[in-house]
Amino acid sequence: MSTGPDRRTTLLATLAILAMTACWGSTFFLIKDLLDRVPVLDFLAVRFAIASGALLLLAPRAVGRLSRESLRHAVVLGLLYGVAQILQTAGLAHTPASVSGFITGMYVVCTPLFAAVLLRSRISAVTWAAVALALGGLAVLSLSGLSVGYGEAITFCSALLYALHIVGLGAWSDARQAMGMTIVQLLVITLVAFVATVPDGIVLPSTTGDWVSVVYMAVFAGALALAGQTWAQAHLPPTRTAIIMTMEPVFAALFAVLLGGEAATLRMLVGGLMVLTAMFAVELVPRRHIESEVPHIAV
């Protein structure tokens, strides 16, 4: 990771992450509608195959320039991201888009926790308080009686994997090899999805509208978003990246209400506000023991 990026580079990295979160937030209601017609794994396999192909055409030699270490790291990150995508998308089939967006946003709370454990940083009292508040918000959003629904539970598992991906990407990303690492991650994600869906055959989108949605999610919310994140995290530490990404559940709820036809309920607003408050508290309150710059870690 860069040890001292200038202000312009830092600003560009921040804007790249913000643009990525807007793209991701816009996909929640699109995916939920598409999954009524295309199975989860089939959708992911097609989406990331298109994303991989797009970047390979754009930068055909990028993978060949990767070091062995970066190649290994990209494979690990791709596996984390691929499984997270499967869990998140499967959860979305059983969860309202706005709720899925908020629960997925829990990775912003989990990221500093994983960074503290993996990098042996001290967890502050503020962080623990924020985690408790976030869990309370999750309960308001998703608890039915004394149990958590299946969709909410697997979506939360995906949030944990996304947090690991953010920490790993922040530690391993190299701006000079960002495109190659992105392509390898996308290829691994595609392979994970295809391996999971091949036994039952692949169902392709059947309408022009569905193909437009898939291509949008593949190119903009897939290939370009992951490329932007991989490059940006060479200049931003995981916890700083996380605060920018708190905008994802906000965008998800906004698009779900404005374009997805969902109603803004009091429970959604209260639970979402609790989660967002927790995420902002973890990132905005000054902390000396959570890293401002994360050193590279080896695998």
PDB file of C-alpha atoms in Angstrom:
ATOM      1  CA  MET A   1       0.000   0.000   0.000  1.00  0.00           C
ATOM      2  CA  SER A   2       1.131   3.513  -0.674  1.00  0.00           C
ATOM      3  CA  THR A   3       2.737   5.018   2.418  1.00  0.00           C
ATOM      4  CA  GLY A   4       1.892   8.632   1.683  1.00  0.00           C
ATOM      5  CA  PRO A   5      -0.569   9.306  -1.112  1.00  0.00           C
ATOM      6  CA  ASP A   6      -0.976  12.998  -1.953  1.00  0.00           C
ATOM      7  CA  ARG A   7      -4.241  14.751  -1.344  1.00  0.00           C
ATOM      8  CA  ARG A   8      -5.392  14.577  -4.963  1.00  0.00           C
ATOM      9  CA  THR A   9      -4.866  10.812  -5.110  1.00  0.00           C
ATOM     10  CA  THR A  10      -6.640  10.378  -1.773  1.00  0.00           C
ATOM     11  CA  LEU A  11      -9.574  12.475  -3.014  1.00  0.00           C
ATOM     12  CA  LEU A  12      -9.794  10.467  -6.241  1.00  0.00           C
ATOM     13  CA  ALA A  13      -9.690   7.223  -4.250  1.00  0.00           C
ATOM     14  CA  THR A  14     -12.477   8.515  -1.997  1.00  0.00           C
ATOM     15  CA  LEU A  15     -14.610   9.475  -4.988  1.00  0.00           C
ATOM     16  CA  ALA A  16     -13.991   6.074  -6.584  1.00  0.00           C
ATOM     17  CA  ILE A  17     -15.274   4.266  -3.479  1.00  0.00           C
ATOM     18  CA  LEU A  18     -18.271   6.617  -3.252  1.00  0.00           C
ATOM     19  CA  ALA A  19     -19.181   6.021  -6.908  1.00  0.00           C
ATOM     20  CA  MET A  20     -18.835   2.281  -6.331  1.00  0.00           C
ATOM     21  CA  THR A  21     -21.241   2.371  -3.371  1.00  0.00           C
ATOM     22  CA  ALA A  22     -23.813   4.257  -5.447  1.00  0.00           C
ATOM     23  CA  CYS A  23     -23.592   1.581  -8.167  1.00  0.00           C
ATOM     24  CA  TRP A  24     -23.898  -1.211  -5.630  1.00  0.00           C
ATOM     25  CA  GLY A  25     -26.807   0.473  -3.870  1.00  0.00           C
ATOM     26  CA  SER A  26     -28.663   0.815  -7.167  1.00  0.00           C
ATOM     27  CA  THR A  27     -28.536  -2.944  -7.805  1.00  0.00           C
ATOM     28  CA  PHE A  28     -30.492  -4.213  -4.791  1.00  0.00           C
ATOM     29  CA  PHE A  29     -33.985  -3.712  -6.206  1.00  0.00           C
ATOM     30  CA  LEU A  30     -32.808  -4.724  -9.720  1.00  0.00           C
ATOM     31  CA  ILE A  31     -31.415  -8.018  -8.427  1.00  0.00           C
ATOM     32  CA  LYS A  32     -34.523  -8.759  -6.371  1.00  0.00           C
ATOM     33  CA  ASP A  33     -36.713  -8.314  -9.461  1.00  0.00           C
ATOM     34  CA  LEU A  34     -34.380 -10.379 -11.676  1.00  0.00           C
ATOM     35  CA  LEU A  35     -34.247 -13.289  -9.209  1.00  0.00           C
ATOM     36  CA  ASP A  36     -37.948 -13.896  -9.818  1.00  0.00           C
ATOM     37  CA  ARG A  37     -36.929 -15.227 -13.248  1.00  0.00           C
ATOM     38  CA  VAL A  38     -33.239 -16.249 -13.060  1.00  0.00           C
ATOM     39  CA  PRO A  39     -31.768 -18.492 -10.308  1.00  0.00           C
ATOM     40  CA  VAL A  40     -29.183 -16.917  -7.981  1.00  0.00           C
ATOM     41  CA  LEU A  41     -26.127 -18.888  -9.087  1.00  0.00           C
ATOM     42  CA  ASP A  42     -26.994 -18.610 -12.782  1.00  0.00           C
ATOM     43  CA  PHE A  43     -27.303 -14.846 -12.454  1.00  0.00           C
ATOM     44  CA  LEU A  44     -23.943 -14.541 -10.685  1.00  0.00           C
ATOM     45  CA  ALA A  45     -22.176 -16.817 -13.171  1.00  0.00           C
ATOM     46  CA  VAL A  46     -23.424 -14.792 -16.146  1.00  0.00           C
ATOM     47  CA  ARG A  47     -22.848 -11.441 -14.449  1.00  0.00           C
ATOM     48  CA  PHE A  48     -19.241 -12.067 -13.515  1.00  0.00           C
ATOM     49  CA  ALA A  49     -18.426 -13.873 -16.766  1.00  0.00           C
ATOM     50  CA  ILE A  50     -19.441 -10.695 -18.601  1.00  0.00           C
ATOM     51  CA  ALA A  51     -17.476  -8.572 -16.125  1.00  0.00           C
ATOM     52  CA  SER A  52     -14.355 -10.727 -16.546  1.00  0.00           C
ATOM     53  CA  GLY A  53     -14.614 -10.642 -20.319  1.00  0.00           C
ATOM     54  CA  ALA A  54     -15.046  -6.870 -20.378  1.00  0.00           C
ATOM     55  CA  LEU A  55     -11.874  -6.227 -18.384  1.00  0.00           C
ATOM     56  CA  LEU A  56      -9.879  -8.868 -20.277  1.00  0.00           C
ATOM     57  CA  LEU A  57     -10.730  -7.062 -23.515  1.00  0.00           C
ATOM     58  CA  LEU A  58      -9.804  -3.737 -21.925  1.00  0.00           C
ATOM     59  CA  ALA A  59      -6.481  -4.896 -20.438  1.00  0.00           C
ATOM     60  CA  PRO A  60      -5.503  -8.278 -21.932  1.00  0.00           C
ATOM     61  CA  ARG A  61      -1.922  -8.228 -20.584  1.00  0.00           C
ATOM     62  CA  ALA A  62      -2.658  -7.091 -17.033  1.00  0.00           C
ATOM     63  CA  VAL A  63      -2.812 -10.580 -15.520  1.00  0.00           C
ATOM     64  CA  GLY A  64       0.538 -11.549 -17.034  1.00  0.00           C
ATOM     65  CA  ARG A  65       2.205  -8.635 -15.242  1.00  0.00           C
ATOM     66  CA  LEU A  66       1.090  -9.784 -11.788  1.00  0.00           C
ATOM     67  CA  SER A  67       3.705 -10.987  -9.315  1.00  0.00           C
ATOM     68  CA  ARG A  68       3.190 -14.454  -7.840  1.00  0.00           C
ATOM     69  CA  GLU A  69       2.334 -12.891  -4.486  1.00  0.00           C
ATOM     70  CA  SER A  70      -0.293 -10.559  -5.972  1.00  0.00           C
ATOM     71  CA  LEU A  71      -1.738 -13.437  -8.000  1.00  0.00           C
ATOM     72  CA  ARG A  72      -2.107 -15.557  -4.845  1.00  0.00           C
ATOM     73  CA  HIS A  73      -3.659 -12.666  -2.941  1.00  0.00           C
ATOM     74  CA  ALA A  74      -6.116 -11.979  -5.777  1.00  0.00           C
ATOM     75  CA  VAL A  75      -7.243 -15.621  -5.771  1.00  0.00           C
ATOM     76  CA  VAL A  76      -7.910 -15.514  -2.005  1.00  0.00           C
ATOM     77  CA  LEU A  77      -9.791 -12.222  -2.332  1.00  0.00           C
ATOM     78  CA  GLY A  78     -11.820 -13.586  -5.240  1.00  0.00           C
ATOM     79  CA  LEU A  79     -12.880 -16.616  -3.215  1.00  0.00           C
ATOM     80  CA  LEU A  80     -13.985 -14.400  -0.310  1.00  0.00           C
ATOM     81  CA  TYR A  81     -15.898 -12.085  -2.604  1.00  0.00           C
ATOM     82  CA  GLY A  82     -17.431 -14.884  -4.650  1.00  0.00           C
ATOM     83  CA  VAL A  83     -18.888 -16.717  -1.657  1.00  0.00           C
ATOM     84  CA  ALA A  84     -20.072 -13.390  -0.200  1.00  0.00           C
ATOM     85  CA  GLN A  85     -21.868 -12.589  -3.458  1.00  0.00           C
ATOM     86  CA  ILE A  86     -23.623 -15.965  -3.458  1.00  0.00           C
ATOM     87  CA  LEU A  87     -24.799 -15.530   0.139  1.00  0.00           C
ATOM     88  CA  GLN A  88     -25.865 -11.913  -0.344  1.00  0.00           C
ATOM     89  CA  THR A  89     -27.769 -12.582  -3.556  1.00  0.00           C
ATOM     90  CA  ALA A  90     -29.448 -15.684  -2.111  1.00  0.00           C
ATOM     91  CA  GLY A  91     -30.444 -13.663   0.943  1.00  0.00           C
ATOM     92  CA  LEU A  92     -31.899 -10.949  -1.253  1.00  0.00           C
ATOM     93  CA  ALA A  93     -34.375 -13.483  -2.664  1.00  0.00           C
ATOM     94  CA  HIS A  94     -35.878 -13.738   0.849  1.00  0.00           C
ATOM     95  CA  THR A  95     -35.355 -10.179   2.130  1.00  0.00           C
ATOM     96  CA  PRO A  96     -36.670  -6.735   1.072  1.00  0.00           C
ATOM     97  CA  ALA A  97     -34.037  -4.809  -0.888  1.00  0.00           C
ATOM     98  CA  SER A  98     -33.789  -1.993   1.649  1.00  0.00           C
ATOM     99  CA  VAL A  99     -33.325  -4.407   4.581  1.00  0.00           C
ATOM    100  CA  SER A 100     -30.738  -6.387   2.628  1.00  0.00           C
ATOM    101  CA  GLY A 101     -28.872  -3.156   1.950  1.00  0.00           C
ATOM    102  CA  PHE A 102     -28.753  -2.215   5.618  1.00  0.00           C
ATOM    103  CA  ILE A 103     -27.677  -5.673   6.786  1.00  0.00           C
ATOM    104  CA  THR A 104     -24.995  -5.862   4.110  1.00  0.00           C
ATOM    105  CA  GLY A 105     -23.802  -2.516   5.436  1.00  0.00           C
ATOM    106  CA  MET A 106     -22.857  -4.259   8.667  1.00  0.00           C
ATOM    107  CA  TYR A 107     -19.498  -5.009   7.030  1.00  0.00           C
ATOM    108  CA  VAL A 108     -18.615  -1.414   7.848  1.00  0.00           C
ATOM    109  CA  VAL A 109     -18.794  -2.266  11.534  1.00  0.00           C
ATOM    110  CA  CYS A 110     -17.109  -5.643  11.101  1.00  0.00           C
ATOM    111  CA  THR A 111     -14.190  -4.236   9.103  1.00  0.00           C
ATOM    112  CA  PRO A 112     -12.423  -2.453  11.991  1.00  0.00           C
ATOM    113  CA  LEU A 113     -13.083  -5.454  14.218  1.00  0.00           C
ATOM    114  CA  PHE A 114     -11.407  -7.831  11.768  1.00  0.00           C
ATOM    115  CA  ALA A 115      -8.612  -5.328  11.197  1.00  0.00           C
ATOM    116  CA  ALA A 116      -8.044  -5.152  14.945  1.00  0.00           C
ATOM    117  CA  VAL A 117      -7.959  -8.940  15.325  1.00  0.00           C
ATOM    118  CA  LEU A 118      -5.883  -9.710  12.241  1.00  0.00           C
ATOM    119  CA  LEU A 119      -3.519  -6.790  12.700  1.00  0.00           C
ATOM    120  CA  ARG A 120      -3.512  -7.016  16.505  1.00  0.00           C
ATOM    121  CA  SER A 121      -4.759  -3.474  17.019  1.00  0.00           C
ATOM    122  CA  ARG A 122      -6.576  -2.525  20.203  1.00  0.00           C
ATOM    123  CA  ILE A 123     -10.366  -2.195  19.979  1.00  0.00           C
ATOM    124  CA  SER A 124     -11.607   0.976  21.665  1.00  0.00           C
ATOM    125  CA  ALA A 125     -14.643   1.277  23.921  1.00  0.00           C
ATOM    126  CA  VAL A 126     -16.310   3.407  21.248  1.00  0.00           C
ATOM    127  CA  THR A 127     -15.976   0.546  18.773  1.00  0.00           C
ATOM    128  CA  TRP A 128     -17.558  -1.948  21.166  1.00  0.00           C
ATOM    129  CA  ALA A 129     -20.433   0.492  21.829  1.00  0.00           C
ATOM    130  CA  ALA A 130     -20.955   0.947  18.092  1.00  0.00           C
ATOM    131  CA  VAL A 131     -21.047  -2.816  17.550  1.00  0.00           C
ATOM    132  CA  ALA A 132     -23.735  -3.174  20.238  1.00  0.00           C
ATOM    133  CA  LEU A 133     -25.767  -0.385  18.633  1.00  0.00           C
ATOM    134  CA  ALA A 134     -25.409  -1.941  15.181  1.00  0.00           C
ATOM    135  CA  LEU A 135     -26.540  -5.330  16.451  1.00  0.00           C
ATOM    136  CA  GLY A 136     -29.548  -3.620  18.020  1.00  0.00           C
ATOM    137  CA  GLY A 137     -30.347  -2.015  14.687  1.00  0.00           C
ATOM    138  CA  LEU A 138     -30.052  -5.385  12.965  1.00  0.00           C
ATOM    139  CA  ALA A 139     -32.508  -6.824  15.500  1.00  0.00           C
ATOM    140  CA  VAL A 140     -35.020  -4.049  14.804  1.00  0.00           C
ATOM    141  CA  LEU A 141     -34.658  -4.605  11.068  1.00  0.00           C
ATOM    142  CA  SER A 142     -34.765  -8.376  10.881  1.00  0.00           C
ATOM    143  CA  LEU A 143     -35.900 -10.148  14.052  1.00  0.00           C
ATOM    144  CA  SER A 144     -39.186 -12.028  13.821  1.00  0.00           C
ATOM    145  CA  GLY A 145     -40.115 -12.955  17.374  1.00  0.00           C
ATOM    146  CA  LEU A 146     -36.954 -14.433  18.902  1.00  0.00           C
ATOM    147  CA  SER A 147     -35.412 -15.682  15.660  1.00  0.00           C
ATOM    148  CA  VAL A 148     -33.645 -14.169  12.691  1.00  0.00           C
ATOM    149  CA  GLY A 149     -35.022 -15.010   9.264  1.00  0.00           C
ATOM    150  CA  TYR A 150     -33.060 -17.153   6.817  1.00  0.00           C
ATOM    151  CA  GLY A 151     -32.548 -14.310   4.348  1.00  0.00           C
ATOM    152  CA  GLU A 152     -31.287 -11.902   7.012  1.00  0.00           C
ATOM    153  CA  ALA A 153     -28.969 -14.530   8.507  1.00  0.00           C
ATOM    154  CA  ILE A 154     -27.158 -15.451   5.286  1.00  0.00           C
ATOM    155  CA  THR A 155     -26.986 -11.796   4.276  1.00  0.00           C
ATOM    156  CA  PHE A 156     -25.183 -11.065   7.537  1.00  0.00           C
ATOM    157  CA  CYS A 157     -22.754 -13.914   6.805  1.00  0.00           C
ATOM    158  CA  SER A 158     -22.007 -12.250   3.476  1.00  0.00           C
ATOM    159  CA  ALA A 159     -21.305  -9.005   5.342  1.00  0.00           C
ATOM    160  CA  LEU A 160     -18.654 -10.784   7.418  1.00  0.00           C
ATOM    161  CA  LEU A 161     -16.950 -12.045   4.249  1.00  0.00           C
ATOM    162  CA  TYR A 162     -17.108  -8.587   2.664  1.00  0.00           C
ATOM    163  CA  ALA A 163     -15.380  -7.199   5.751  1.00  0.00           C
ATOM    164  CA  LEU A 164     -12.578  -9.748   5.363  1.00  0.00           C
ATOM    165  CA  HIS A 165     -12.318  -8.815   1.686  1.00  0.00           C
ATOM    166  CA  ILE A 166     -11.988  -5.108   2.552  1.00  0.00           C
ATOM    167  CA  VAL A 167      -9.279  -5.783   5.132  1.00  0.00           C
ATOM    168  CA  GLY A 168      -7.378  -8.088   2.794  1.00  0.00           C
ATOM    169  CA  LEU A 169      -7.677  -5.730  -0.154  1.00  0.00           C
ATOM    170  CA  GLY A 170      -6.505  -2.813   1.957  1.00  0.00           C
ATOM    171  CA  ALA A 171      -3.446  -4.756   3.055  1.00  0.00           C
ATOM    172  CA  TRP A 172      -2.549  -6.358  -0.286  1.00  0.00           C
ATOM    173  CA  SER A 173      -3.687  -3.977  -3.024  1.00  0.00           C
ATOM    174  CA  ASP A 174      -0.994  -2.476  -5.277  1.00  0.00           C
ATOM    175  CA  ALA A 175      -2.086   0.432  -7.479  1.00  0.00           C
ATOM    176  CA  ARG A 176       0.338  -0.669 -10.215  1.00  0.00           C
ATOM    177  CA  GLN A 177      -1.265  -4.115 -10.367  1.00  0.00           C
ATOM    178  CA  ALA A 178      -4.873  -3.115  -9.633  1.00  0.00           C
ATOM    179  CA  MET A 179      -6.275  -4.112 -13.020  1.00  0.00           C
ATOM    180  CA  GLY A 180      -4.595  -7.524 -13.032  1.00  0.00           C
ATOM    181  CA  MET A 181      -5.759  -8.226  -9.465  1.00  0.00           C
ATOM    182  CA  THR A 182      -9.294  -7.159 -10.389  1.00  0.00           C
ATOM    183  CA  ILE A 183      -9.414  -9.488 -13.407  1.00  0.00           C
ATOM    184  CA  VAL A 184      -8.158 -12.451 -11.357  1.00  0.00           C
ATOM    185  CA  GLN A 185     -10.735 -11.743  -8.632  1.00  0.00           C
ATOM    186  CA  LEU A 186     -13.508 -11.603 -11.239  1.00  0.00           C
ATOM    187  CA  LEU A 187     -12.344 -14.836 -12.881  1.00  0.00           C
ATOM    188  CA  VAL A 188     -12.299 -16.617  -9.513  1.00  0.00           C
ATOM    189  CA  ILE A 189     -15.771 -15.284  -8.668  1.00  0.00           C
ATOM    190  CA  THR A 190     -17.024 -16.505 -12.048  1.00  0.00           C
ATOM    191  CA  LEU A 191     -15.487 -19.938 -11.485  1.00  0.00           C
ATOM    192  CA  VAL A 192     -17.058 -20.240  -8.021  1.00  0.00           C
ATOM    193  CA  ALA A 193     -20.496 -19.404  -9.417  1.00  0.00           C
ATOM    194  CA  PHE A 194     -20.175 -21.705 -12.444  1.00  0.00           C
ATOM    195  CA  VAL A 195     -18.966 -24.651 -10.348  1.00  0.00           C
ATOM    196  CA  ALA A 196     -21.971 -24.205  -8.079  1.00  0.00           C
ATOM    197  CA  THR A 197     -24.531 -23.934 -10.880  1.00  0.00           C
ATOM    198  CA  VAL A 198     -23.248 -26.285 -13.634  1.00  0.00           C
ATOM    199  CA  PRO A 199     -24.812 -29.487 -12.166  1.00  0.00           C
ATOM    200  CA  ASP A 200     -28.309 -28.047 -12.665  1.00  0.00           C
ATOM    201  CA  GLY A 201     -27.584 -26.274 -15.939  1.00  0.00           C
ATOM    202  CA  ILE A 202     -27.518 -22.521 -16.552  1.00  0.00           C
ATOM    203  CA  VAL A 203     -30.662 -20.444 -17.012  1.00  0.00           C
ATOM    204  CA  LEU A 204     -30.048 -17.281 -19.046  1.00  0.00           C
ATOM    205  CA  PRO A 205     -32.110 -14.065 -18.891  1.00  0.00           C
ATOM    206  CA  SER A 206     -34.979 -14.279 -21.373  1.00  0.00           C
ATOM    207  CA  THR A 207     -35.928 -10.638 -21.978  1.00  0.00           C
ATOM    208  CA  THR A 208     -34.107  -7.578 -23.274  1.00  0.00           C
ATOM    209  CA  GLY A 209     -34.814  -5.747 -20.027  1.00  0.00           C
ATOM    210  CA  ASP A 210     -33.242  -8.527 -17.972  1.00  0.00           C
ATOM    211  CA  TRP A 211     -30.140  -8.571 -20.188  1.00  0.00           C
ATOM    212  CA  VAL A 212     -29.804  -4.781 -19.822  1.00  0.00           C
ATOM    213  CA  SER A 213     -29.949  -5.172 -16.028  1.00  0.00           C
ATOM    214  CA  VAL A 214     -27.365  -7.975 -16.051  1.00  0.00           C
ATOM    215  CA  VAL A 215     -24.965  -6.062 -18.314  1.00  0.00           C
ATOM    216  CA  TYR A 216     -25.305  -2.927 -16.149  1.00  0.00           C
ATOM    217  CA  MET A 217     -24.586  -4.923 -13.012  1.00  0.00           C
ATOM    218  CA  ALA A 218     -21.713  -6.750 -14.718  1.00  0.00           C
ATOM    219  CA  VAL A 219     -19.920  -3.779 -16.232  1.00  0.00           C
ATOM    220  CA  PHE A 220     -20.648  -0.890 -13.873  1.00  0.00           C
ATOM    221  CA  ALA A 221     -21.490  -2.529 -10.522  1.00  0.00           C
ATOM    222  CA  GLY A 222     -19.117  -5.446 -11.191  1.00  0.00           C
ATOM    223  CA  ALA A 223     -16.028  -4.871 -13.323  1.00  0.00           C
ATOM    224  CA  LEU A 224     -15.596  -1.105 -12.972  1.00  0.00           C
ATOM    225  CA  ALA A 225     -16.689  -1.010  -9.329  1.00  0.00           C
ATOM    226  CA  LEU A 226     -14.252  -3.732  -8.259  1.00  0.00           C
ATOM    227  CA  ALA A 227     -11.460  -2.183 -10.334  1.00  0.00           C
ATOM    228  CA  GLY A 228     -12.122   1.154  -8.646  1.00  0.00           C
ATOM    229  CA  GLN A 229     -12.132  -0.440  -5.190  1.00  0.00           C
ATOM    230  CA  THR A 230      -8.927  -2.388  -5.839  1.00  0.00           C
ATOM    231  CA  TRP A 231      -7.141   0.755  -7.014  1.00  0.00           C
ATOM    232  CA  ALA A 232      -8.606   2.991  -4.297  1.00  0.00           C
ATOM    233  CA  GLN A 233      -7.656   0.649  -1.469  1.00  0.00           C
ATOM    234  CA  ALA A 234      -4.024   0.926  -2.476  1.00  0.00           C
ATOM    235  CA  HIS A 235      -4.359   4.514  -1.216  1.00  0.00           C
ATOM    236  CA  LEU A 236      -6.945   4.215   1.583  1.00  0.00           C
ATOM    237  CA  PRO A 237      -6.818   2.063   4.735  1.00  0.00           C
ATOM    238  CA  PRO A 238      -9.719  -0.343   5.378  1.00  0.00           C
ATOM    239  CA  THR A 239     -11.393   1.711   8.100  1.00  0.00           C
ATOM    240  CA  ARG A 240     -11.353   4.882   6.016  1.00  0.00           C
ATOM    241  CA  THR A 241     -12.750   2.904   3.095  1.00  0.00           C
ATOM    242  CA  ALA A 242     -15.459   1.596   5.400  1.00  0.00           C
ATOM    243  CA  ILE A 243     -16.818   5.015   6.322  1.00  0.00           C
ATOM    244  CA  ILE A 244     -17.226   5.915   2.661  1.00  0.00           C
ATOM    245  CA  MET A 245     -19.001   2.618   2.088  1.00  0.00           C
ATOM    246  CA  THR A 246     -21.579   3.472   4.758  1.00  0.00           C
ATOM    247  CA  MET A 247     -23.322   5.226   1.903  1.00  0.00           C
ATOM    248  CA  GLU A 248     -24.180   1.887   0.256  1.00  0.00           C
ATOM    249  CA  PRO A 249     -27.154   1.002   2.485  1.00  0.00           C
ATOM    250  CA  VAL A 250     -28.321   4.605   2.213  1.00  0.00           C
ATOM    251  CA  PHE A 251     -28.245   4.389  -1.591  1.00  0.00           C
ATOM    252  CA  ALA A 252     -29.874   0.936  -1.447  1.00  0.00           C
ATOM    253  CA  ALA A 253     -32.802   2.184   0.636  1.00  0.00           C
ATOM    254  CA  LEU A 254     -33.140   5.326  -1.493  1.00  0.00           C
ATOM    255  CA  PHE A 255     -33.288   3.402  -4.771  1.00  0.00           C
ATOM    256  CA  ALA A 256     -35.578   0.729  -3.281  1.00  0.00           C
ATOM    257  CA  VAL A 257     -38.105   3.331  -2.149  1.00  0.00           C
ATOM    258  CA  LEU A 258     -37.859   5.643  -5.171  1.00  0.00           C
ATOM    259  CA  LEU A 259     -37.517   3.064  -7.949  1.00  0.00           C
ATOM    260  CA  GLY A 260     -38.272  -0.325  -6.377  1.00  0.00           C
ATOM    261  CA  GLY A 261     -41.730   0.483  -5.063  1.00  0.00           C
ATOM    262  CA  GLU A 262     -40.966  -0.290  -1.393  1.00  0.00           C
ATOM    263  CA  ALA A 263     -42.631   1.666   1.406  1.00  0.00           C
ATOM    264  CA  ALA A 264     -40.483   3.491   3.952  1.00  0.00           C
ATOM    265  CA  THR A 265     -41.683   1.988   7.250  1.00  0.00           C
ATOM    266  CA  LEU A 266     -40.940   3.247  10.758  1.00  0.00           C
ATOM    267  CA  ARG A 267     -39.159  -0.014  11.577  1.00  0.00           C
ATOM    268  CA  MET A 268     -36.928   0.370   8.537  1.00  0.00           C
ATOM    269  CA  LEU A 269     -36.127   3.962   9.416  1.00  0.00           C
ATOM    270  CA  VAL A 270     -35.372   3.276  13.091  1.00  0.00           C
ATOM    271  CA  GLY A 271     -33.322   0.135  12.474  1.00  0.00           C
ATOM    272  CA  GLY A 272     -31.486   1.701   9.564  1.00  0.00           C
ATOM    273  CA  LEU A 273     -30.702   4.829  11.570  1.00  0.00           C
ATOM    274  CA  MET A 274     -29.262   2.701  14.390  1.00  0.00           C
ATOM    275  CA  VAL A 275     -27.029   0.795  11.973  1.00  0.00           C
ATOM    276  CA  LEU A 276     -25.898   3.948  10.211  1.00  0.00           C
ATOM    277  CA  THR A 277     -25.222   5.695  13.529  1.00  0.00           C
ATOM    278  CA  ALA A 278     -23.081   2.767  14.623  1.00  0.00           C
ATOM    279  CA  MET A 279     -21.156   2.713  11.371  1.00  0.00           C
ATOM    280  CA  PHE A 280     -20.472   6.444  11.457  1.00  0.00           C
ATOM    281  CA  ALA A 281     -19.472   6.259  15.138  1.00  0.00           C
ATOM    282  CA  VAL A 282     -16.885   3.563  14.437  1.00  0.00           C
ATOM    283  CA  GLU A 283     -15.337   5.620  11.647  1.00  0.00           C
ATOM    284  CA  LEU A 284     -15.787   9.249  12.705  1.00  0.00           C
ATOM    285  CA  VAL A 285     -14.864   9.206  16.388  1.00  0.00           C
ATOM    286  CA  PRO A 286     -11.072   9.616  16.671  1.00  0.00           C
ATOM    287  CA  ARG A 287      -9.333   6.356  17.527  1.00  0.00           C
ATOM    288  CA  ARG A 288      -5.635   5.957  18.204  1.00  0.00           C
ATOM    289  CA  HIS A 289      -5.611   2.183  18.197  1.00  0.00           C
ATOM    290  CA  ILE A 290      -7.401   1.423  14.949  1.00  0.00           C
ATOM    291  CA  GLU A 291      -4.992   1.766  12.053  1.00  0.00           C
ATOM    292  CA  SER A 292      -4.734   4.902   9.957  1.00  0.00           C
ATOM    293  CA  GLU A 293      -2.552   3.006   7.517  1.00  0.00           C
ATOM    294  CA  VAL A 294      -2.550  -0.781   7.335  1.00  0.00           C
ATOM    295  CA  PRO A 295       0.701  -2.678   6.724  1.00  0.00           C
ATOM    296  CA  HIS A 296       0.825  -5.523   4.222  1.00  0.00           C
ATOM    297  CA  ILE A 297       0.080  -8.942   5.677  1.00  0.00           C
ATOM    298  CA  ALA A 298       1.289 -12.181   4.179  1.00  0.00           C
ATOM    299  CA  VAL A 299      -0.543 -15.377   3.348  1.00  0.00           C
TER     300      VAL A 299
END
